Amino acid sequence: MKKGAVHCIKIKNLLHISQYSIICANIILALKTQIRANMKVGFVTIIVLAAGVMLFLFFTSYHSAFEADQACHFIKWESYKESLEFGCDHDLETNQWILYQEGSNHEPAKVIKRFRY
């Protein structure tokens, strides 16, 4: 009888171990599923943000250097009339026109507005 009781205890312990392993496996599976879902949400969020930035840049920039030039000179004329202190310059490296104010006493010019194209 004693021998059979020990055998039953071992089987009972094995059942507990298998139940714990099933519970652990289910927890791990749930965590993997949650991580995959979070990765999908993160990926979609990054794509939406990138698309939003691209659309913002597309709709807020000028489509040609000519348009940017005209806008720069128009705002210069409208806001500062014929003041020699203000000017427009074309920056070829960054593809933009820049409205600036000359610095006094050889100080750097102050950028007032950029016109990207």
PDB file of C-alpha atoms in Angstrom:
ATOM      1  CA  MET A   1       0.000   0.000   0.000  1.00  0.00           C
ATOM      2  CA  LYS A   2       2.794   2.308   0.829  1.00  0.00           C
ATOM      3  CA  LYS A   3       4.383   1.714  -2.511  1.00  0.00           C
ATOM      4  CA  GLY A   4       1.177   2.532  -4.411  1.00  0.00           C
ATOM      5  CA  ALA A   5       0.694   5.732  -2.398  1.00  0.00           C
ATOM      6  CA  VAL A   6       4.126   6.980  -3.385  1.00  0.00           C
ATOM      7  CA  HIS A   7       3.344   6.159  -6.995  1.00  0.00           C
ATOM      8  CA  CYS A   8       0.089   8.149  -6.789  1.00  0.00           C
ATOM      9  CA  ILE A   9       1.906  11.114  -5.284  1.00  0.00           C
ATOM     10  CA  LYS A  10       4.404  11.117  -8.127  1.00  0.00           C
ATOM     11  CA  ILE A  11       1.625  11.053 -10.715  1.00  0.00           C
ATOM     12  CA  LYS A  12      -0.173  13.821  -8.822  1.00  0.00           C
ATOM     13  CA  ASN A  13       3.018  15.897  -8.823  1.00  0.00           C
ATOM     14  CA  LEU A  14       3.452  15.266 -12.537  1.00  0.00           C
ATOM     15  CA  LEU A  15      -0.108  16.446 -13.144  1.00  0.00           C
ATOM     16  CA  HIS A  16       0.603  19.642 -11.220  1.00  0.00           C
ATOM     17  CA  ILE A  17       3.792  20.180 -13.181  1.00  0.00           C
ATOM     18  CA  SER A  18       2.009  19.660 -16.490  1.00  0.00           C
ATOM     19  CA  GLN A  19      -0.777  22.023 -15.431  1.00  0.00           C
ATOM     20  CA  TYR A  20       1.796  24.659 -14.503  1.00  0.00           C
ATOM     21  CA  SER A  21       3.611  24.159 -17.774  1.00  0.00           C
ATOM     22  CA  ILE A  22       0.317  24.549 -19.657  1.00  0.00           C
ATOM     23  CA  ILE A  23      -0.437  27.732 -17.714  1.00  0.00           C
ATOM     24  CA  CYS A  24       3.070  29.051 -18.385  1.00  0.00           C
ATOM     25  CA  ALA A  25       2.777  28.163 -22.061  1.00  0.00           C
ATOM     26  CA  ASN A  26      -0.554  30.005 -22.256  1.00  0.00           C
ATOM     27  CA  ILE A  27       0.948  33.054 -20.542  1.00  0.00           C
ATOM     28  CA  ILE A  28       3.906  33.045 -22.926  1.00  0.00           C
ATOM     29  CA  LEU A  29       1.582  32.679 -25.922  1.00  0.00           C
ATOM     30  CA  ALA A  30      -0.574  35.566 -24.666  1.00  0.00           C
ATOM     31  CA  LEU A  31       2.524  37.746 -24.206  1.00  0.00           C
ATOM     32  CA  LYS A  32       3.791  36.903 -27.696  1.00  0.00           C
ATOM     33  CA  THR A  33       0.385  37.731 -29.143  1.00  0.00           C
ATOM     34  CA  GLN A  34       0.331  41.040 -27.241  1.00  0.00           C
ATOM     35  CA  ILE A  35       3.855  41.884 -28.378  1.00  0.00           C
ATOM     36  CA  ARG A  36       2.939  41.129 -31.995  1.00  0.00           C
ATOM     37  CA  ALA A  37      -0.153  43.310 -31.695  1.00  0.00           C
ATOM     38  CA  ASN A  38       1.911  46.128 -30.167  1.00  0.00           C
ATOM     39  CA  MET A  39       4.488  45.803 -32.938  1.00  0.00           C
ATOM     40  CA  LYS A  40       1.752  46.024 -35.565  1.00  0.00           C
ATOM     41  CA  VAL A  41       0.285  49.103 -33.890  1.00  0.00           C
ATOM     42  CA  GLY A  42       3.753  50.648 -33.616  1.00  0.00           C
ATOM     43  CA  PHE A  43       4.529  49.903 -37.260  1.00  0.00           C
ATOM     44  CA  VAL A  44       1.234  51.384 -38.434  1.00  0.00           C
ATOM     45  CA  THR A  45       1.803  54.436 -36.222  1.00  0.00           C
ATOM     46  CA  ILE A  46       5.246  55.012 -37.728  1.00  0.00           C
ATOM     47  CA  ILE A  47       3.873  54.698 -41.264  1.00  0.00           C
ATOM     48  CA  VAL A  48       1.007  57.104 -40.527  1.00  0.00           C
ATOM     49  CA  LEU A  49       3.390  59.643 -38.964  1.00  0.00           C
ATOM     50  CA  ALA A  50       5.790  59.397 -41.918  1.00  0.00           C
ATOM     51  CA  ALA A  51       2.922  59.853 -44.368  1.00  0.00           C
ATOM     52  CA  GLY A  52       1.677  62.827 -42.352  1.00  0.00           C
ATOM     53  CA  VAL A  53       5.089  64.501 -42.406  1.00  0.00           C
ATOM     54  CA  MET A  54       5.425  63.908 -46.138  1.00  0.00           C
ATOM     55  CA  LEU A  55       1.965  65.360 -46.797  1.00  0.00           C
ATOM     56  CA  PHE A  56       2.710  68.349 -44.559  1.00  0.00           C
ATOM     57  CA  LEU A  57       5.948  69.054 -46.417  1.00  0.00           C
ATOM     58  CA  PHE A  58       4.255  68.591 -49.778  1.00  0.00           C
ATOM     59  CA  PHE A  59       1.400  71.002 -49.035  1.00  0.00           C
ATOM     60  CA  THR A  60       3.472  73.633 -47.225  1.00  0.00           C
ATOM     61  CA  SER A  61       6.338  73.852 -49.708  1.00  0.00           C
ATOM     62  CA  TYR A  62       6.401  75.531 -53.063  1.00  0.00           C
ATOM     63  CA  HIS A  63       6.514  73.384 -56.181  1.00  0.00           C
ATOM     64  CA  SER A  64       9.230  75.350 -57.968  1.00  0.00           C
ATOM     65  CA  ALA A  65      12.029  77.816 -57.326  1.00  0.00           C
ATOM     66  CA  PHE A  66      10.047  80.405 -59.286  1.00  0.00           C
ATOM     67  CA  GLU A  67       7.067  80.183 -56.894  1.00  0.00           C
ATOM     68  CA  ALA A  68       9.353  80.405 -53.858  1.00  0.00           C
ATOM     69  CA  ASP A  69      11.164  83.395 -55.372  1.00  0.00           C
ATOM     70  CA  GLN A  70       7.911  85.212 -56.100  1.00  0.00           C
ATOM     71  CA  ALA A  71       6.575  84.561 -52.593  1.00  0.00           C
ATOM     72  CA  CYS A  72       9.802  85.779 -50.957  1.00  0.00           C
ATOM     73  CA  HIS A  73       9.918  88.996 -52.959  1.00  0.00           C
ATOM     74  CA  PHE A  74       6.196  89.633 -52.488  1.00  0.00           C
ATOM     75  CA  ILE A  75       6.392  89.317 -48.683  1.00  0.00           C
ATOM     76  CA  LYS A  76       9.538  91.473 -48.677  1.00  0.00           C
ATOM     77  CA  TRP A  77       7.800  94.173 -50.685  1.00  0.00           C
ATOM     78  CA  GLU A  78       4.502  93.900 -48.759  1.00  0.00           C
ATOM     79  CA  SER A  79       6.037  93.964 -45.273  1.00  0.00           C
ATOM     80  CA  TYR A  80       9.267  95.936 -45.651  1.00  0.00           C
ATOM     81  CA  LYS A  81       8.689  97.980 -48.839  1.00  0.00           C
ATOM     82  CA  GLU A  82      11.982  99.050 -50.415  1.00  0.00           C
ATOM     83  CA  SER A  83      14.103  98.820 -47.282  1.00  0.00           C
ATOM     84  CA  LEU A  84      17.700  97.908 -48.126  1.00  0.00           C
ATOM     85  CA  GLU A  85      17.981  96.231 -44.740  1.00  0.00           C
ATOM     86  CA  PHE A  86      15.917  93.239 -45.964  1.00  0.00           C
ATOM     87  CA  GLY A  87      16.578  90.899 -48.865  1.00  0.00           C
ATOM     88  CA  CYS A  88      15.806  87.598 -50.540  1.00  0.00           C
ATOM     89  CA  ASP A  89      18.462  85.073 -51.426  1.00  0.00           C
ATOM     90  CA  HIS A  90      18.432  81.668 -53.106  1.00  0.00           C
ATOM     91  CA  ASP A  91      20.104  78.780 -51.262  1.00  0.00           C
ATOM     92  CA  LEU A  92      20.912  76.094 -53.830  1.00  0.00           C
ATOM     93  CA  GLU A  93      22.066  73.505 -51.277  1.00  0.00           C
ATOM     94  CA  THR A  94      18.773  73.402 -49.371  1.00  0.00           C
ATOM     95  CA  ASN A  95      16.432  74.302 -52.270  1.00  0.00           C
ATOM     96  CA  GLN A  96      14.878  77.334 -50.659  1.00  0.00           C
ATOM     97  CA  TRP A  97      14.604  81.075 -50.903  1.00  0.00           C
ATOM     98  CA  ILE A  98      15.362  82.946 -47.703  1.00  0.00           C
ATOM     99  CA  LEU A  99      13.964  86.289 -46.568  1.00  0.00           C
ATOM    100  CA  TYR A 100      16.564  87.854 -44.289  1.00  0.00           C
ATOM    101  CA  GLN A 101      17.451  91.023 -42.420  1.00  0.00           C
ATOM    102  CA  GLU A 102      20.988  92.339 -42.781  1.00  0.00           C
ATOM    103  CA  GLY A 103      23.006  92.303 -39.585  1.00  0.00           C
ATOM    104  CA  SER A 104      24.493  95.553 -38.347  1.00  0.00           C
ATOM    105  CA  ASN A 105      28.218  95.967 -37.653  1.00  0.00           C
ATOM    106  CA  HIS A 106      29.108  92.814 -39.630  1.00  0.00           C
ATOM    107  CA  GLU A 107      26.837  90.577 -37.532  1.00  0.00           C
ATOM    108  CA  PRO A 108      25.239  87.573 -39.234  1.00  0.00           C
ATOM    109  CA  ALA A 109      21.983  88.172 -41.073  1.00  0.00           C
ATOM    110  CA  LYS A 110      18.760  87.186 -39.312  1.00  0.00           C
ATOM    111  CA  VAL A 111      16.590  84.716 -41.237  1.00  0.00           C
ATOM    112  CA  ILE A 112      12.976  85.894 -41.192  1.00  0.00           C
ATOM    113  CA  LYS A 113      11.300  83.252 -43.346  1.00  0.00           C
ATOM    114  CA  ARG A 114      12.242  80.261 -45.487  1.00  0.00           C
ATOM    115  CA  PHE A 115      10.468  79.330 -48.710  1.00  0.00           C
ATOM    116  CA  ARG A 116      11.138  75.631 -49.425  1.00  0.00           C
ATOM    117  CA  TYR A 117      10.535  74.177 -52.843  1.00  0.00           C
TER     118      TYR A 117
END
